[in-house]
Amino acid sequence: MTEFLQQTINGLVMGSTYVLIALGLTLVLGMMDMANFAHGELFMAGAFVSVSVVQSFDLPYLAVIPISMVVVAILGIIMERLAFHPLRHSARINLMVSSLGVSILLQNVVQLIWGPDPRNMQSPFADIQLNLGGVFINGQRLFVVIVAVVMIAIIYYGIQKTKIGVAMRACAFDMETAKLMGIKANSVLFITFSVGAALAALAGTLMAPIFSVYPTMGVSATLKAFVVVLLGGIGNVTGAIAGGFILGLVETYAAGYLSSEYKDVFAFVIMILVLLFKPAGLFGKHVQEKV
């Protein structure tokens, strides 16, 4: 039981990260019907910005988190305005290719600036070890879960209860009808990209003290985020939240009880099974298209 609880805590840490990354991706995918393969690079950018700010200005870790979110939110806005907005009314394949180009560009820019070597960042919580009945919890991992859960609750409330959240859901459901109802779709997309980028940066900053930071770390994050989105249902915020935690727990249990070498395999096995037996996702609804 102690080992199970230990693995569960580790799974919640990874699940929290997946949710933060997948929330922005599922909103954009729902609105623009676009697979943004550059979304993971925002996660990577958040980690590198936080490491660089700490090393260059010697700022405390807690002060770095909002800085990283703001910087990467601006990067997300620039990405949307330059790479995606001009192609919004073109074929979906053009948007996908554009996102792949942005992904490769960001990886190479980061490698050019910071180099290919992995980096690490210190956190004041990393040296804290809590012993709860034989279950050891690292302070940084607990901090990741707490911050992620609070942020997820804020974003969920904002999407469900605020005007901009209603506008986001309306655009995700039917962009053209939302425009006819007076919703400024361009402004909604602008806000969605910035919020999604900030959440990805938050995930990167939270995980930087736990794992190494390197230029291609966003590739894996993108793939895992797509698994979460497909698992929960495209455009379904509740599904993305549940799917992220499910994937994090499944991966951690697989690594702990089977083999850590095949941890990533289970994510894609889940994706294949969902696509085969429930293409709309566990929390999505299949909508018949009228002809």
mmCIF file with all atom_site columns, N, CA and C in Angstrom, residues 103-127:
data_model
loop_
_atom_site.group_PDB
_atom_site.id
_atom_site.type_symbol
_atom_site.label_atom_id
_atom_site.label_alt_id
_atom_site.label_comp_id
_atom_site.label_asym_id
_atom_site.label_entity_id
_atom_site.label_seq_id
_atom_site.pdbx_PDB_ins_code
_atom_site.Cartn_x
_atom_site.Cartn_y
_atom_site.Cartn_z
_atom_site.occupancy
_atom_site.B_iso_or_equiv
_atom_site.pdbx_formal_charge
_atom_site.auth_seq_id
_atom_site.auth_comp_id
_atom_site.auth_asym_id
_atom_site.auth_atom_id
_atom_site.pdbx_PDB_model_num
ATOM 1  N N  . SER A 1 103 ? 7.746  24.669 -34.641 1.00 0.00 ? 103 SER A N  1
ATOM 2  C CA . SER A 1 103 ? 8.354  23.777 -33.655 1.00 0.00 ? 103 SER A CA 1
ATOM 3  C C  . SER A 1 103 ? 9.845  23.599 -33.915 1.00 0.00 ? 103 SER A C  1
ATOM 4  N N  . ILE A 1 104 ? 10.190 23.307 -35.160 1.00 0.00 ? 104 ILE A N  1
ATOM 5  C CA . ILE A 1 104 ? 11.611 23.116 -35.511 1.00 0.00 ? 104 ILE A CA 1
ATOM 6  C C  . ILE A 1 104 ? 12.384 24.416 -35.336 1.00 0.00 ? 104 ILE A C  1
ATOM 7  N N  . LEU A 1 105 ? 11.753 25.529 -35.716 1.00 0.00 ? 105 LEU A N  1
ATOM 8  C CA . LEU A 1 105 ? 12.412 26.835 -35.580 1.00 0.00 ? 105 LEU A CA 1
ATOM 9  C C  . LEU A 1 105 ? 12.734 27.146 -34.125 1.00 0.00 ? 105 LEU A C  1
ATOM 10 N N  . LEU A 1 106 ? 11.762 26.942 -33.244 1.00 0.00 ? 106 LEU A N  1
ATOM 11 C CA . LEU A 1 106 ? 11.976 27.244 -31.823 1.00 0.00 ? 106 LEU A CA 1
ATOM 12 C C  . LEU A 1 106 ? 13.040 26.342 -31.214 1.00 0.00 ? 106 LEU A C  1
ATOM 13 N N  . GLN A 1 107 ? 13.026 25.071 -31.585 1.00 0.00 ? 107 GLN A N  1
ATOM 14 C CA . GLN A 1 107 ? 14.056 24.161 -31.072 1.00 0.00 ? 107 GLN A CA 1
ATOM 15 C C  . GLN A 1 107 ? 15.449 24.628 -31.465 1.00 0.00 ? 107 GLN A C  1
ATOM 16 N N  . ASN A 1 108 ? 15.611 25.046 -32.724 1.00 0.00 ? 108 ASN A N  1
ATOM 17 C CA . ASN A 1 108 ? 16.926 25.468 -33.198 1.00 0.00 ? 108 ASN A CA 1
ATOM 18 C C  . ASN A 1 108 ? 17.344 26.812 -32.620 1.00 0.00 ? 108 ASN A C  1
ATOM 19 N N  . VAL A 1 109 ? 16.384 27.717 -32.425 1.00 0.00 ? 109 VAL A N  1
ATOM 20 C CA . VAL A 1 109 ? 16.697 29.008 -31.817 1.00 0.00 ? 109 VAL A CA 1
ATOM 21 C C  . VAL A 1 109 ? 17.177 28.808 -30.382 1.00 0.00 ? 109 VAL A C  1
ATOM 22 N N  . VAL A 1 110 ? 16.472 27.963 -29.641 1.00 0.00 ? 110 VAL A N  1
ATOM 23 C CA . VAL A 1 110 ? 16.874 27.686 -28.257 1.00 0.00 ? 110 VAL A CA 1
ATOM 24 C C  . VAL A 1 110 ? 18.243 27.021 -28.216 1.00 0.00 ? 110 VAL A C  1
ATOM 25 N N  . GLN A 1 111 ? 18.471 26.081 -29.132 1.00 0.00 ? 111 GLN A N  1
ATOM 26 C CA . GLN A 1 111 ? 19.776 25.407 -29.160 1.00 0.00 ? 111 GLN A CA 1
ATOM 27 C C  . GLN A 1 111 ? 20.882 26.385 -29.528 1.00 0.00 ? 111 GLN A C  1
ATOM 28 N N  . LEU A 1 112 ? 20.577 27.343 -30.406 1.00 0.00 ? 112 LEU A N  1
ATOM 29 C CA . LEU A 1 112 ? 21.568 28.337 -30.803 1.00 0.00 ? 112 LEU A CA 1
ATOM 30 C C  . LEU A 1 112 ? 21.912 29.262 -29.635 1.00 0.00 ? 112 LEU A C  1
ATOM 31 N N  . ILE A 1 113 ? 20.903 29.626 -28.844 1.00 0.00 ? 113 ILE A N  1
ATOM 32 C CA . ILE A 1 113 ? 21.115 30.571 -27.743 1.00 0.00 ? 113 ILE A CA 1
ATOM 33 C C  . ILE A 1 113 ? 21.722 29.882 -26.524 1.00 0.00 ? 113 ILE A C  1
ATOM 34 N N  . TRP A 1 114 ? 21.153 28.737 -26.137 1.00 0.00 ? 114 TRP A N  1
ATOM 35 C CA . TRP A 1 114 ? 21.572 28.099 -24.879 1.00 0.00 ? 114 TRP A CA 1
ATOM 36 C C  . TRP A 1 114 ? 22.444 26.862 -25.075 1.00 0.00 ? 114 TRP A C  1
ATOM 37 N N  . GLY A 1 115 ? 22.525 26.372 -26.304 1.00 0.00 ? 115 GLY A N  1
ATOM 38 C CA . GLY A 1 115 ? 23.320 25.180 -26.545 1.00 0.00 ? 115 GLY A CA 1
ATOM 39 C C  . GLY A 1 115 ? 22.520 23.904 -26.324 1.00 0.00 ? 115 GLY A C  1
ATOM 40 N N  . PRO A 1 116 ? 23.074 22.754 -26.736 1.00 0.00 ? 116 PRO A N  1
ATOM 41 C CA . PRO A 1 116 ? 22.333 21.493 -26.651 1.00 0.00 ? 116 PRO A CA 1
ATOM 42 C C  . PRO A 1 116 ? 22.426 20.798 -25.297 1.00 0.00 ? 116 PRO A C  1
ATOM 43 N N  . ASP A 1 117 ? 23.318 21.242 -24.421 1.00 0.00 ? 117 ASP A N  1
ATOM 44 C CA . ASP A 1 117 ? 23.529 20.539 -23.154 1.00 0.00 ? 117 ASP A CA 1
ATOM 45 C C  . ASP A 1 117 ? 22.351 20.736 -22.198 1.00 0.00 ? 117 ASP A C  1
ATOM 46 N N  . PRO A 1 118 ? 21.956 19.679 -21.494 1.00 0.00 ? 118 PRO A N  1
ATOM 47 C CA . PRO A 1 118 ? 20.866 19.792 -20.506 1.00 0.00 ? 118 PRO A CA 1
ATOM 48 C C  . PRO A 1 118 ? 21.240 20.752 -19.378 1.00 0.00 ? 118 PRO A C  1
ATOM 49 N N  . ARG A 1 119 ? 20.244 21.422 -18.847 1.00 0.00 ? 119 ARG A N  1
ATOM 50 C CA . ARG A 1 119 ? 20.447 22.353 -17.737 1.00 0.00 ? 119 ARG A CA 1
ATOM 51 C C  . ARG A 1 119 ? 19.547 21.953 -16.579 1.00 0.00 ? 119 ARG A C  1
ATOM 52 N N  . ASN A 1 120 ? 19.891 22.429 -15.410 1.00 0.00 ? 120 ASN A N  1
ATOM 53 C CA . ASN A 1 120 ? 19.095 22.148 -14.211 1.00 0.00 ? 120 ASN A CA 1
ATOM 54 C C  . ASN A 1 120 ? 18.849 23.451 -13.455 1.00 0.00 ? 120 ASN A C  1
ATOM 55 N N  . MET A 1 121 ? 17.774 23.460 -12.693 1.00 0.00 ? 121 MET A N  1
ATOM 56 C CA . MET A 1 121 ? 17.436 24.646 -11.916 1.00 0.00 ? 121 MET A CA 1
ATOM 57 C C  . MET A 1 121 ? 17.162 24.249 -10.470 1.00 0.00 ? 121 MET A C  1
ATOM 58 N N  . GLN A 1 122 ? 17.626 25.081 -9.551  1.00 0.00 ? 122 GLN A N  1
ATOM 59 C CA . GLN A 1 122 ? 17.410 24.830 -8.133  1.00 0.00 ? 122 GLN A CA 1
ATOM 60 C C  . GLN A 1 122 ? 16.065 25.418 -7.688  1.00 0.00 ? 122 GLN A C  1
ATOM 61 N N  . SER A 1 123 ? 15.473 24.760 -6.718  1.00 0.00 ? 123 SER A N  1
ATOM 62 C CA . SER A 1 123 ? 14.226 25.234 -6.134  1.00 0.00 ? 123 SER A CA 1
ATOM 63 C C  . SER A 1 123 ? 14.321 25.126 -4.608  1.00 0.00 ? 123 SER A C  1
ATOM 64 N N  . PRO A 1 124 ? 13.781 26.097 -3.876  1.00 0.00 ? 124 PRO A N  1
ATOM 65 C CA . PRO A 1 124 ? 13.836 26.022 -2.412  1.00 0.00 ? 124 PRO A CA 1
ATOM 66 C C  . PRO A 1 124 ? 13.036 24.859 -1.844  1.00 0.00 ? 124 PRO A C  1
ATOM 67 N N  . PHE A 1 125 ? 12.159 24.284 -2.679  1.00 0.00 ? 125 PHE A N  1
ATOM 68 C CA . PHE A 1 125 ? 11.327 23.174 -2.200  1.00 0.00 ? 125 PHE A CA 1
ATOM 69 C C  . PHE A 1 125 ? 11.962 21.816 -2.462  1.00 0.00 ? 125 PHE A C  1
ATOM 70 N N  . ALA A 1 126 ? 13.032 21.799 -3.279  1.00 0.00 ? 126 ALA A N  1
ATOM 71 C CA . ALA A 1 126 ? 13.601 20.520 -3.717  1.00 0.00 ? 126 ALA A CA 1
ATOM 72 C C  . ALA A 1 126 ? 14.226 19.737 -2.569  1.00 0.00 ? 126 ALA A C  1
ATOM 73 N N  . ASP A 1 127 ? 14.735 20.421 -1.558  1.00 0.00 ? 127 ASP A N  1
ATOM 74 C CA . ASP A 1 127 ? 15.405 19.740 -0.451  1.00 0.00 ? 127 ASP A CA 1
ATOM 75 C C  . ASP A 1 127 ? 14.453 19.343 0.682   1.00 0.00 ? 127 ASP A C  1
#
